[in-house]
Coordinates of C-alpha atoms in Angstrom, one line a residue:
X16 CA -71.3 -80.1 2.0
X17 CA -67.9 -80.9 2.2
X18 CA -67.7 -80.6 -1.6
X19 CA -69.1 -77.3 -1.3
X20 CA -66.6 -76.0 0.9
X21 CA -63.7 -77.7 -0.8
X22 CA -65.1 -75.1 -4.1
X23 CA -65.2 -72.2 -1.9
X24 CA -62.0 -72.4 -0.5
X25 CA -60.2 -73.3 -4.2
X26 CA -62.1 -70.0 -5.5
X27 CA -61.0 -68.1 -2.6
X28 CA -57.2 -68.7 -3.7
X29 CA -57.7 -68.0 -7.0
X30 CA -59.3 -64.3 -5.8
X31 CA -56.5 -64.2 -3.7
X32 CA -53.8 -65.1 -6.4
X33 CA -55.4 -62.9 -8.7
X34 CA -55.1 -59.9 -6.0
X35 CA -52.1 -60.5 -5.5
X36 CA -50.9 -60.7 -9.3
X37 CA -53.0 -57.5 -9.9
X38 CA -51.0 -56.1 -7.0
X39 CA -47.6 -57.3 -8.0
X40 CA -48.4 -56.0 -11.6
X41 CA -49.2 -52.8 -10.5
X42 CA -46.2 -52.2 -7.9
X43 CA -44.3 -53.4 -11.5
X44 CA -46.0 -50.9 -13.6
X45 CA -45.3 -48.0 -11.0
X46 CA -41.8 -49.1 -10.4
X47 CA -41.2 -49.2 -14.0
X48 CA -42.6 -45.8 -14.9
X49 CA -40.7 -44.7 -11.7
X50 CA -37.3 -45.8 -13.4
X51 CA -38.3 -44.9 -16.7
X52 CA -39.0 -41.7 -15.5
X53 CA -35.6 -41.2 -13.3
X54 CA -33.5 -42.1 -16.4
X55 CA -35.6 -40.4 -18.5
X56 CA -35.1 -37.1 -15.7
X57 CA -31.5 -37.8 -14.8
X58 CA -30.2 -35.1 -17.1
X59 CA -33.0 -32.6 -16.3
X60 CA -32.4 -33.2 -12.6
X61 CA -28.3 -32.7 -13.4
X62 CA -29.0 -29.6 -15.6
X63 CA -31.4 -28.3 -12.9
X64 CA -29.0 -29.1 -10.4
X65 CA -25.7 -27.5 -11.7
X66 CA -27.7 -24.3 -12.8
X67 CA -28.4 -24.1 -8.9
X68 CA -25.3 -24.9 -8.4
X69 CA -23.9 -22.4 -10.3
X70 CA -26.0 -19.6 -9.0
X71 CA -25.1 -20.5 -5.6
X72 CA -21.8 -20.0 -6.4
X73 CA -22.6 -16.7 -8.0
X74 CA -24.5 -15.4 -5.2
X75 CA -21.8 -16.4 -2.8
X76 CA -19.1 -14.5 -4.7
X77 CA -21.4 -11.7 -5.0
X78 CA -22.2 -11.4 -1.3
X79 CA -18.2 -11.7 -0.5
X80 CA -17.1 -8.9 -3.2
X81 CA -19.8 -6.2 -1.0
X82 CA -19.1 -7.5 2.5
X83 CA -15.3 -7.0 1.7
X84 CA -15.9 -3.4 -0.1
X85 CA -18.2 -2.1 2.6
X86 CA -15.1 -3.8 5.1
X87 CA -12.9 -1.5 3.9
X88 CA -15.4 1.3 3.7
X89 CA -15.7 0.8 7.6
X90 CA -12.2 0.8 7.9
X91 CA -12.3 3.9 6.5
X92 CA -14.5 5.6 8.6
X93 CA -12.6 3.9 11.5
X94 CA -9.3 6.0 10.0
X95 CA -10.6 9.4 10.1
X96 CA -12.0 9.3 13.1
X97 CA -8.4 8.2 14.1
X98 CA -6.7 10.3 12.1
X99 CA -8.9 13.3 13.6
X100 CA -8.8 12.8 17.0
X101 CA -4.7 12.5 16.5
X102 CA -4.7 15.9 14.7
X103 CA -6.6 17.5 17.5
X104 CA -4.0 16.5 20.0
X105 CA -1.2 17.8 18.1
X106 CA -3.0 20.8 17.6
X107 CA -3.7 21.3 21.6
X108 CA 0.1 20.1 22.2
X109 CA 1.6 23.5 20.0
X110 CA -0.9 25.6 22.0
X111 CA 0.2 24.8 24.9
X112 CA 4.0 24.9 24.2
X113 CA 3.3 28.4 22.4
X114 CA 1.3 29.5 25.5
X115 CA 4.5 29.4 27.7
X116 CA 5.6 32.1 26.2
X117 CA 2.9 34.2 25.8
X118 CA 4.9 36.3 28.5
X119 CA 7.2 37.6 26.0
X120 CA 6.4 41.3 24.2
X121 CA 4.8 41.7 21.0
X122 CA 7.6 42.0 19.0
X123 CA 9.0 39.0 21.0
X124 CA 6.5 36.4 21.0
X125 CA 5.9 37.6 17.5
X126 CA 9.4 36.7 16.6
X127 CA 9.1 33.1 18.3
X128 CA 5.9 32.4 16.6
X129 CA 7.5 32.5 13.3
X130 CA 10.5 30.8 13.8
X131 CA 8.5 28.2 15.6
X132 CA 6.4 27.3 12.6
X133 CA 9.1 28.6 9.9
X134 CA 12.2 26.8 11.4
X135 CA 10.5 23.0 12.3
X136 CA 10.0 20.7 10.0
X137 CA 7.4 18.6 11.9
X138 CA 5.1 21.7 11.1
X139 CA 5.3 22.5 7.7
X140 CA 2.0 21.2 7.1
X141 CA 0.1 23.6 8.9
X142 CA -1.6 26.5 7.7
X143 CA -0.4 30.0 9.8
X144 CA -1.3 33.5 9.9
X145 CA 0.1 36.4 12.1
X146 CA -2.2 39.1 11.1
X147 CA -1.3 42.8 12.8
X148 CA -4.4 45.0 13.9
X149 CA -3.0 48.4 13.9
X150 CA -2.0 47.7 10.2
X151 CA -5.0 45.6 9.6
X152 CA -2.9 43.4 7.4
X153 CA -0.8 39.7 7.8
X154 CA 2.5 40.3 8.7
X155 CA 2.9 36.6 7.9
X156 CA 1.2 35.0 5.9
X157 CA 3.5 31.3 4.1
X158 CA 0.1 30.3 2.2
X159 CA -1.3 33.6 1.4
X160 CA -4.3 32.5 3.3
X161 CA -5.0 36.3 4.4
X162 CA -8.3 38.2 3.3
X163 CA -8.9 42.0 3.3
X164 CA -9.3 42.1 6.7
X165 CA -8.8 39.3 9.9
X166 CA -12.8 38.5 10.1
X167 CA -12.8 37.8 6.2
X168 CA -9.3 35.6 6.8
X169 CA -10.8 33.5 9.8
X170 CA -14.2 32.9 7.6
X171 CA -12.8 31.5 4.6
X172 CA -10.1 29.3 6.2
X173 CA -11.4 28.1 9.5
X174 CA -14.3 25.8 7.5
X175 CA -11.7 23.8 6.2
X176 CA -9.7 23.2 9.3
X177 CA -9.9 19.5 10.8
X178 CA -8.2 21.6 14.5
X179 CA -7.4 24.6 14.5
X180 CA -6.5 27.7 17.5
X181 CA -7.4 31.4 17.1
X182 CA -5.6 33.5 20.2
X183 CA -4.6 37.3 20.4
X184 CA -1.2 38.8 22.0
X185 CA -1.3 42.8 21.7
X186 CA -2.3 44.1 18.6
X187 CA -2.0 40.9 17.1
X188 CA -4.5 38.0 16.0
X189 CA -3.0 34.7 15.4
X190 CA -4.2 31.6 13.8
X191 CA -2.9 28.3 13.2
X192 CA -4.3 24.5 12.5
X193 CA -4.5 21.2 10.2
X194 CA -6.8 21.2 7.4
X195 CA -9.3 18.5 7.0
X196 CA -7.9 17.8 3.5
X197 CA -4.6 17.0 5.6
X198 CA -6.3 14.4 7.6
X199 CA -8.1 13.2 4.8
X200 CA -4.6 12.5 2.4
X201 CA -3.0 10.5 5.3
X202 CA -6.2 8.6 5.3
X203 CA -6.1 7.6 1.8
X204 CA -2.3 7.1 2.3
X205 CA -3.0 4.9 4.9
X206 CA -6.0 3.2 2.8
X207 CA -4.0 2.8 -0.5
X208 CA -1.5 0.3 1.5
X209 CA -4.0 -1.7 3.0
X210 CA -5.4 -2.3 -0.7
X211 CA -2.1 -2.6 -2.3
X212 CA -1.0 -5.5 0.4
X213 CA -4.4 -7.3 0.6
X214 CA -4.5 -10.3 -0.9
X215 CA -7.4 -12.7 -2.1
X216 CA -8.0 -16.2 -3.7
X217 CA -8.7 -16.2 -7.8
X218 CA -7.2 -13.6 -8.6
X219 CA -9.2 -10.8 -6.9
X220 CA -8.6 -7.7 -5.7
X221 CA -9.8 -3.8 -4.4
X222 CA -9.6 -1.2 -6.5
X223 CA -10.2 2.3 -6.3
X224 CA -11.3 5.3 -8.9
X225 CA -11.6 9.0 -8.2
X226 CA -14.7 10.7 -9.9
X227 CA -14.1 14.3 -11.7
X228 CA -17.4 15.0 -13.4
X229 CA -20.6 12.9 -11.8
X230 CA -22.2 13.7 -15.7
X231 CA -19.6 11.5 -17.3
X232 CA -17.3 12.1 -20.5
X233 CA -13.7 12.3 -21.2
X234 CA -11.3 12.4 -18.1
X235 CA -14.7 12.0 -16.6
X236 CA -12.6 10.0 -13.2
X237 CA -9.3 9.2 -12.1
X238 CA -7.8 5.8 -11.7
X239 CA -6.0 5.9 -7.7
X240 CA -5.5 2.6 -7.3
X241 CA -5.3 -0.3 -8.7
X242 CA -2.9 -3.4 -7.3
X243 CA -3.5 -5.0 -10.6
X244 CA -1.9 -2.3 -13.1
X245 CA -0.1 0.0 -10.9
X246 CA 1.8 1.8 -13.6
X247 CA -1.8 2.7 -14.3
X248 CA -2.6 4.9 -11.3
X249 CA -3.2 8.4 -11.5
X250 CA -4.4 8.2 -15.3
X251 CA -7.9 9.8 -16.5
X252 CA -11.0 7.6 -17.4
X253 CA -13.5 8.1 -19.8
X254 CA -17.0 6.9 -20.5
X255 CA -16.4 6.4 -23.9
X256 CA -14.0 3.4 -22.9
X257 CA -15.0 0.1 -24.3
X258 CA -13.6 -3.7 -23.7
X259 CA -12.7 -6.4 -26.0
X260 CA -16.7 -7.4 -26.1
X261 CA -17.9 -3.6 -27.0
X262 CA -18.9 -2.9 -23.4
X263 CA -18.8 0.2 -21.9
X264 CA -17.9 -0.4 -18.5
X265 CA -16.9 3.0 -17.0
X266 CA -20.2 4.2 -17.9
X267 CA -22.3 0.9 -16.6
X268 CA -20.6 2.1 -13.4
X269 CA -21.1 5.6 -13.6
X270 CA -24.9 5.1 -14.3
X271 CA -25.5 2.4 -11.5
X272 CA -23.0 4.6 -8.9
X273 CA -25.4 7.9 -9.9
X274 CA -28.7 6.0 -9.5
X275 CA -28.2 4.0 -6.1
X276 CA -24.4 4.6 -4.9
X277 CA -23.8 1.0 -5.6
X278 CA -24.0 -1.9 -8.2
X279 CA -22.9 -5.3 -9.6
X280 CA -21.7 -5.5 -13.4
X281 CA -19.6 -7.5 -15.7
X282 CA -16.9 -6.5 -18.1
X283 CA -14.0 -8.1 -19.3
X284 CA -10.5 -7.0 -18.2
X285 CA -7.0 -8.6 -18.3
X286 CA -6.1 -10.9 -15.6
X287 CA -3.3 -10.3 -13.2
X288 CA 0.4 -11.3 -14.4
X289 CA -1.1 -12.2 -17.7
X290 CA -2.4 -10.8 -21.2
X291 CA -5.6 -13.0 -20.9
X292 CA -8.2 -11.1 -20.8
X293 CA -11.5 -12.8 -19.0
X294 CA -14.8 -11.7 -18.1
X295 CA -15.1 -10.1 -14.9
X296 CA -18.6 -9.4 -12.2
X297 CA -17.5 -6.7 -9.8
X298 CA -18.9 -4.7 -7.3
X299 CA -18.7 -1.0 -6.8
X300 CA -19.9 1.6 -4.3
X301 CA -19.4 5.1 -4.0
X302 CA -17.9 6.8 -0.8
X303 CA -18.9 9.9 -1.4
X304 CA -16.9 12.0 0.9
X305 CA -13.8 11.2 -1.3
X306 CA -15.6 11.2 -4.3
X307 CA -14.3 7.6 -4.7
X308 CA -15.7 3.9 -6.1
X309 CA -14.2 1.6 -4.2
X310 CA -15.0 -1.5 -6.2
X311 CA -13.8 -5.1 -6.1
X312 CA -14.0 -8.0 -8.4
X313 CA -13.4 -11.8 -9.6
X314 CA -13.4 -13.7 -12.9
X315 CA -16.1 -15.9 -13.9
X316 CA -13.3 -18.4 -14.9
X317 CA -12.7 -19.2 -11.6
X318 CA -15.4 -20.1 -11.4
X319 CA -15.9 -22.8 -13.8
X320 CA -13.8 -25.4 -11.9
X321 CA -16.7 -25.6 -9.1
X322 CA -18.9 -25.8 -11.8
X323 CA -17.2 -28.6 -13.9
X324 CA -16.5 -30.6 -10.6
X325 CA -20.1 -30.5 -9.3
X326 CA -21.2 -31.4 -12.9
X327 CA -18.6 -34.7 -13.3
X328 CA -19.2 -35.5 -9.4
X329 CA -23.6 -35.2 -10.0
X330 CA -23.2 -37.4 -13.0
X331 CA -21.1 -40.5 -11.3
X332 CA -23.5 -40.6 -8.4
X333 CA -27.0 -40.3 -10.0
X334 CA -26.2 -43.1 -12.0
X335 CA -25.8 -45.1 -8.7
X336 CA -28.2 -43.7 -6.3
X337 CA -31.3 -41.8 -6.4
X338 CA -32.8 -39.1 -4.4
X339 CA -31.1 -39.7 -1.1
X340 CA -28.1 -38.6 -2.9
X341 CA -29.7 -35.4 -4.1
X342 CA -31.0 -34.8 -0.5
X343 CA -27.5 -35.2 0.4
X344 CA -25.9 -32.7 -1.8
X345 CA -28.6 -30.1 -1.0
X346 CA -27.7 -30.7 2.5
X347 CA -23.5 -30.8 1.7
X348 CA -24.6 -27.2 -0.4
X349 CA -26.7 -25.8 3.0
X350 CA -23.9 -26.5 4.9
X351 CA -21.2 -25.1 2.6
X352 CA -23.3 -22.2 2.3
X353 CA -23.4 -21.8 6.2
X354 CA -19.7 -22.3 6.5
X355 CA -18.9 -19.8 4.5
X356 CA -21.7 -17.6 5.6
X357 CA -20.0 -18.5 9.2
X358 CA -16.4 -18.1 8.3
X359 CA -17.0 -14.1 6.9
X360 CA -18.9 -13.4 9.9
X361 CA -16.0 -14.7 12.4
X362 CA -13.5 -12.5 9.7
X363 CA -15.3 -9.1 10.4
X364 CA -16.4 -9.9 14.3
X365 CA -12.4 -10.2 14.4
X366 CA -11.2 -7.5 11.9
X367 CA -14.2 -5.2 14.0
X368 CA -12.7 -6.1 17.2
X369 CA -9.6 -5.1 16.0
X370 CA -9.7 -2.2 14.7
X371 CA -12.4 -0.9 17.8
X372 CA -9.0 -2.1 19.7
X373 CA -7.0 0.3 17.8
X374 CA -9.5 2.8 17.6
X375 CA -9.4 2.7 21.7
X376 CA -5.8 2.7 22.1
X377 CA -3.8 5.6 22.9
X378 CA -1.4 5.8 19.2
X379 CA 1.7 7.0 21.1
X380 CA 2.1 5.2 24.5
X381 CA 0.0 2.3 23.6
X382 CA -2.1 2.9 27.1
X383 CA -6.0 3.2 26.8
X384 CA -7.0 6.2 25.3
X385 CA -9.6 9.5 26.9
X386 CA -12.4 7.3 25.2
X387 CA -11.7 4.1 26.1
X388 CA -11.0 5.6 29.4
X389 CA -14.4 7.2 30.1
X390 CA -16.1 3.2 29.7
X391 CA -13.8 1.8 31.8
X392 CA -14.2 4.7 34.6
X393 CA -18.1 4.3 34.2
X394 CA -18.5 0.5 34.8
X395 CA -15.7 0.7 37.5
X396 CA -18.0 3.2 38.9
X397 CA -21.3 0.7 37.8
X398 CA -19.6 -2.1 39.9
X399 CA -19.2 -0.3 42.9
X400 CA -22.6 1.3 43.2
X401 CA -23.2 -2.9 42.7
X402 CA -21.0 -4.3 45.6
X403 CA -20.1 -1.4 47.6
X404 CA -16.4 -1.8 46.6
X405 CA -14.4 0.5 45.2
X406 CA -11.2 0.7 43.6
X407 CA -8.2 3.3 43.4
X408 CA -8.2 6.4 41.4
X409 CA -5.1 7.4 40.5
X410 CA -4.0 10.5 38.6
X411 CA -0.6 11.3 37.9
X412 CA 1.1 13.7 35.2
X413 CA 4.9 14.4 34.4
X414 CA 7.3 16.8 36.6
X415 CA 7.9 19.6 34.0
X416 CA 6.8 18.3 30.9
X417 CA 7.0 21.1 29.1
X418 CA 10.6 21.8 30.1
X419 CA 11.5 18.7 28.6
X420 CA 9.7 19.0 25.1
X421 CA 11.7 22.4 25.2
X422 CA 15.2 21.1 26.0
X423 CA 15.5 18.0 24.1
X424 CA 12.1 18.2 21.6
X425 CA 9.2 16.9 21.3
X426 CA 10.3 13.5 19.8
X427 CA 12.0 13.0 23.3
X428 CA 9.0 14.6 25.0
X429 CA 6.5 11.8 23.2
X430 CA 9.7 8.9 24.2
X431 CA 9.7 9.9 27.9
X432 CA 5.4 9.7 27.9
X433 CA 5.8 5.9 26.3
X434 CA 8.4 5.2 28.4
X435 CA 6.5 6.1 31.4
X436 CA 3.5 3.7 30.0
X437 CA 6.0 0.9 30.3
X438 CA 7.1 1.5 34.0
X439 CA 3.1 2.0 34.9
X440 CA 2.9 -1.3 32.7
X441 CA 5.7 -3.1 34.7
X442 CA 4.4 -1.6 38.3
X443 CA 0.5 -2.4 38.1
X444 CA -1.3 -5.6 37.9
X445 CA -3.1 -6.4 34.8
X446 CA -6.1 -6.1 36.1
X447 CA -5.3 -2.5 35.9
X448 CA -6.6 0.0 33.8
X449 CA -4.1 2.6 32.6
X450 CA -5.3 5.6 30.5
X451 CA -4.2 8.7 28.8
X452 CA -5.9 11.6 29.9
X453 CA -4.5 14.6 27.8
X454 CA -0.9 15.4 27.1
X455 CA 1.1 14.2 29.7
X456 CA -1.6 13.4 32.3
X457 CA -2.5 9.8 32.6
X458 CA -5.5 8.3 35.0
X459 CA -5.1 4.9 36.6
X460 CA -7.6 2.4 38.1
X461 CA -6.5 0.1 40.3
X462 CA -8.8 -2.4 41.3
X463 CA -8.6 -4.1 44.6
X464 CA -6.6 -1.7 46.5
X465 CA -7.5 -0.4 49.8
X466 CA -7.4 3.4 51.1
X467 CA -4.7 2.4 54.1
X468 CA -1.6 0.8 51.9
X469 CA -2.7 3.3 48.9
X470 CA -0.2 5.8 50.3
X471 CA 2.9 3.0 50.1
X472 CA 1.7 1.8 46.9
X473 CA 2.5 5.2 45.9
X474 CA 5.3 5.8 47.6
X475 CA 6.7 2.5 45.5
X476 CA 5.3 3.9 42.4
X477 CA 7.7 7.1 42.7
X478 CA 10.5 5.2 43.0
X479 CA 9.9 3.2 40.2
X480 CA 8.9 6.5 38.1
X481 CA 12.1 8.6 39.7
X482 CA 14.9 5.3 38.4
X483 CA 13.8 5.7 34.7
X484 CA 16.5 6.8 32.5
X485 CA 15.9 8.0 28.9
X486 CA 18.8 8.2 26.4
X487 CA 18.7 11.0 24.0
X488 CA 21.9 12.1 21.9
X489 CA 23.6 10.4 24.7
X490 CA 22.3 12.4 27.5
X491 CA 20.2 10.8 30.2
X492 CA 16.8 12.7 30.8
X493 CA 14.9 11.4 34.3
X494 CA 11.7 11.9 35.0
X495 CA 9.2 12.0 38.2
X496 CA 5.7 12.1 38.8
X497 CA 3.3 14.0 40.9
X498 CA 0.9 11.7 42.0
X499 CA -3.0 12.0 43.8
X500 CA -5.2 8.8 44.6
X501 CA -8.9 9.2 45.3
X502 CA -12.0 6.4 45.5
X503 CA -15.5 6.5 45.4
X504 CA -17.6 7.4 48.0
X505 CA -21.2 7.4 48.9
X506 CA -22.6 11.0 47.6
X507 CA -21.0 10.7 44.3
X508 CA -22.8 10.6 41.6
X509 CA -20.9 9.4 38.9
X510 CA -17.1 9.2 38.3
X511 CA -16.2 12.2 37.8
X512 CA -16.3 13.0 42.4
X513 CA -13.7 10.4 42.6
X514 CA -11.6 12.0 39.6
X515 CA -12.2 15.7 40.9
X516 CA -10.8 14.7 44.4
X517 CA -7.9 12.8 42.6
X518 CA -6.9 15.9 40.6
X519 CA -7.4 18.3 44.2
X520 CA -4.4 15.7 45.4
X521 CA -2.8 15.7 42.6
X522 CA -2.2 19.4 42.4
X523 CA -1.6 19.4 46.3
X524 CA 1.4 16.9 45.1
X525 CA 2.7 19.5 42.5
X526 CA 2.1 22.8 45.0
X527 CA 4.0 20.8 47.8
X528 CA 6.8 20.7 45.7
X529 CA 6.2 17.6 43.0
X530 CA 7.5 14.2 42.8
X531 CA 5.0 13.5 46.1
X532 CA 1.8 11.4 46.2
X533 CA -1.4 12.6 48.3
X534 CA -5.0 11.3 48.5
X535 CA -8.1 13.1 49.6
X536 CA -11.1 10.7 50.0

């Protein structure tokens, strides 16, 4: 019996061995087709893994060349809206000065008219007609604007005015403005700097060409601008053009621009400060109200140096580690990409906020502007409706504006209305919301002021006002102020009660003899 078990038991290790062995042999066989396998894969896996590389790269250039064209594409949208709403003031501000003297006779007012616009330089870019009824003809007429008769004149000008003002005095019809193709060369003006002083890694930079003929051809576009080869701008393109390879990349663009407005190509092109000449992926997109491709690009040699250093840096470390290394790098590459990815997004958030910031600030006196003004005036409103409490209204305008843009001109008109700004600026809290109205009229929220010491607030504010000196051509022009203060009250409805009693005090200020503050509640 013993014996017996004694067999069993010596059988039972050799099973057991034998498992073992077979298990051992097998964990050999799989590890050694595992490594033969990764050595045998190592250069696929590097091959695989700078191609991806590589496109990564690609695709992250490509995304930054169309999120910095459609940037500036914003930008420019931002501009003429700018630009526009600028022109429109100017505009109002000559009707108003030409309006004081309305009182004159015809031959009078007339007279003034023309000297106005003929005799000051800061208009020659308007477009005038004085056209007389009697004679049914324009009596003067700088751009020979006039048709047969004033209907046919006001039709074929008036569609391509950005402001314009139509009045009548007598027998006479007048007519005045800024044409939209004004607005729209300051723009570009404005645009072409921006390009020209932008600057970008490898070599890159914003260009801009000027289509003539959508079908293509000789002098089928004009080059405007081109940081790059600036002796270049203003020459004609053609279609025909080829590069160093036999491409023809003014009509790649052309095809791509007239099929979806937009596209990626390559084309070689010299590089900046050199005669080498390298191949180039750019990105275009048309803005058509221009008629312009705004396109930017980068050369594909720049890009090479990632490539070699991912390539020399996969090679030492496969040979060390295995695919913990490769998770790594995807997750180095994920977060590279997300950095990046995070780093444009912060760019435009800021560049957005910035030029929103611009686009709500007054351009002359640097004080919020009507738009601006109209938010802050609703959620001022918002709040109170919310906690019952409101603040100041505060509208105040210049003594005899007018008279001063008459005496000393309008550059010491626009001088006194900044100046002002910077006493409002020096007087109120900044909490305080200080905005331009319209011409010389200015509304001002003060938040946390109560109806009893508004009066003496005011009364302080005056004094402030009436102790500014300007200097012009050595002569010391003063201001003051007529002041009103309103708040909000129960029955309003919006705003505008609180901004409609303000104005009631402010013109009791003025009738009462100016340089006053009243309030009506």
């Amino acid at each position: 019996m013993i014996c017996k078990n004694i067999h069993s038991k010596k059988e039972e290790c050799v099973i057991r061995r034998k498992y073992t062995i077979f298990l051992s042999t097998i964990i050999c066989i799989i590890c050694t087709v595992m490594v033969c396998f990764y050595l045998f894969s190592i250069d696929k896996v590097g091959d695989i893994y700078i191609e991806k590389s590589e496109e990564a790269i690609y695709n992250i250039k490509k995304d930054f060349l169309k999120d910095t064209v459609n940037n500036l594409i914003s930008e420019i949208e931002l501009r003429r809206a700018a630009k526009s709403s600028y022109v429109e003031t100017f505009v109002s501000r000559t009707s108003d000065i030409i309006n004081m003297k309305k009182d004159l006779p015809d031959s009078g007012f007339n007279d003034f008219f023309i000297r106005f616009f003929r005799d000051n330089p800061d208009y020659k870019s308007m477009i005038v007609v004085l056209w007389d009824n009697q004679a049914n003809k324009a009596i003067y007429d700088p751009g020979n604007l006039a048709g047969d008769t004033w209907k046919d004149t006001l039709k074929a000008n008036t569609s391509g005015l950005s402001s314009y003002r139509v009045f009548f005095h007598g027998d006479y019809a007048y007519l005045f403005g800024l044409t939209k193709s004004y607005v729209n060369e300051l723009v570009k003006s404005d645009i072409a700097n921006v390009i020209r002083n932008s600057k970008f890694d490898g070599n890159s930079y914003i260009w801009v060409n000027e289509i003539q003929n959508y079908q293509g051809g000789k002098n089928y576009a004009i080059r405007r601008i081109h940081p790059n080869l600036p002796d270049t701008e203003g020459i004609y393109l053609s279609t025909d053009m080829t590069d160093i390879a036999g491409n023809y990349p003014y009509l790649t663009e052309l095809q791509g621009i007239n099929k979806d407005g937009e596209l990626y190509f390559s084309y070689y092109f010299k590089e900046p400060g050199s005669d080498k000449v390298s191949k180039k992926l750019a990105y275009a997109k048309l803005y058509k109200d221009y008629d312009w491709v705004v396109a930017m690009g980068v050369y594909l040699d720049d890009l090479q140096p990632y490539v070699d250093q991912t390539s020399k840096e996969s090679k030492e470390l496969v040979s060390r580690i295995t695919l913990l290394l490769v998770l790594l790098l995807i997750v180095i590459l994920i977060v590279s990409l997300f950095s990046i990815s995070l780093l444009e997004k912060i760019y435009y958030r800021h560049a957005k906020k910035a030029m929103e910031s611009e686009l709500n600030q007054d351009v002359l006196t640097k004080a919020g502007n009507r738009r601006s003004g109209t938010n802050d005036l609703t959620n001022a409103f918002k709040e109170y409706k919310r906690t019952g409490l409101s603040p100041g209204i505060m509208m105040c305008d210049v003594d005899h504006f007018k008279g001063i843009n008459d005496q000393y001109g309008h550059f010491a008109g626009d001088m006194a209305l900044a100046e002002f700004v910077n006493v409002m600026k020096s007087t109120l809290r900044s909490t305080d919301k200080i905005i331009r109205w319209g011409g010389d009229e200015f509304v001002v929220i003060l938040n946390g002021i109560e109806e009893k010491h508004v009066l003496d607030f005011g009364s302080k504010f005056l004094t402030s006002v009436s102790s500014l000196k300007i200097l012009e051509h050595h002569e010391e022009i003063g201001i003051t102020v007529s002041v009103g203060f309103s708040f909000f009250k129960e029955g309003d409805e919006d705003f505008h009660g609180a901004l409609r009693r303000a104005d009631e005090a402010l013109y009791k200020s003025k009738s009462e003899g100016r340089n006053q503050a009243n309030v009506i509640l």
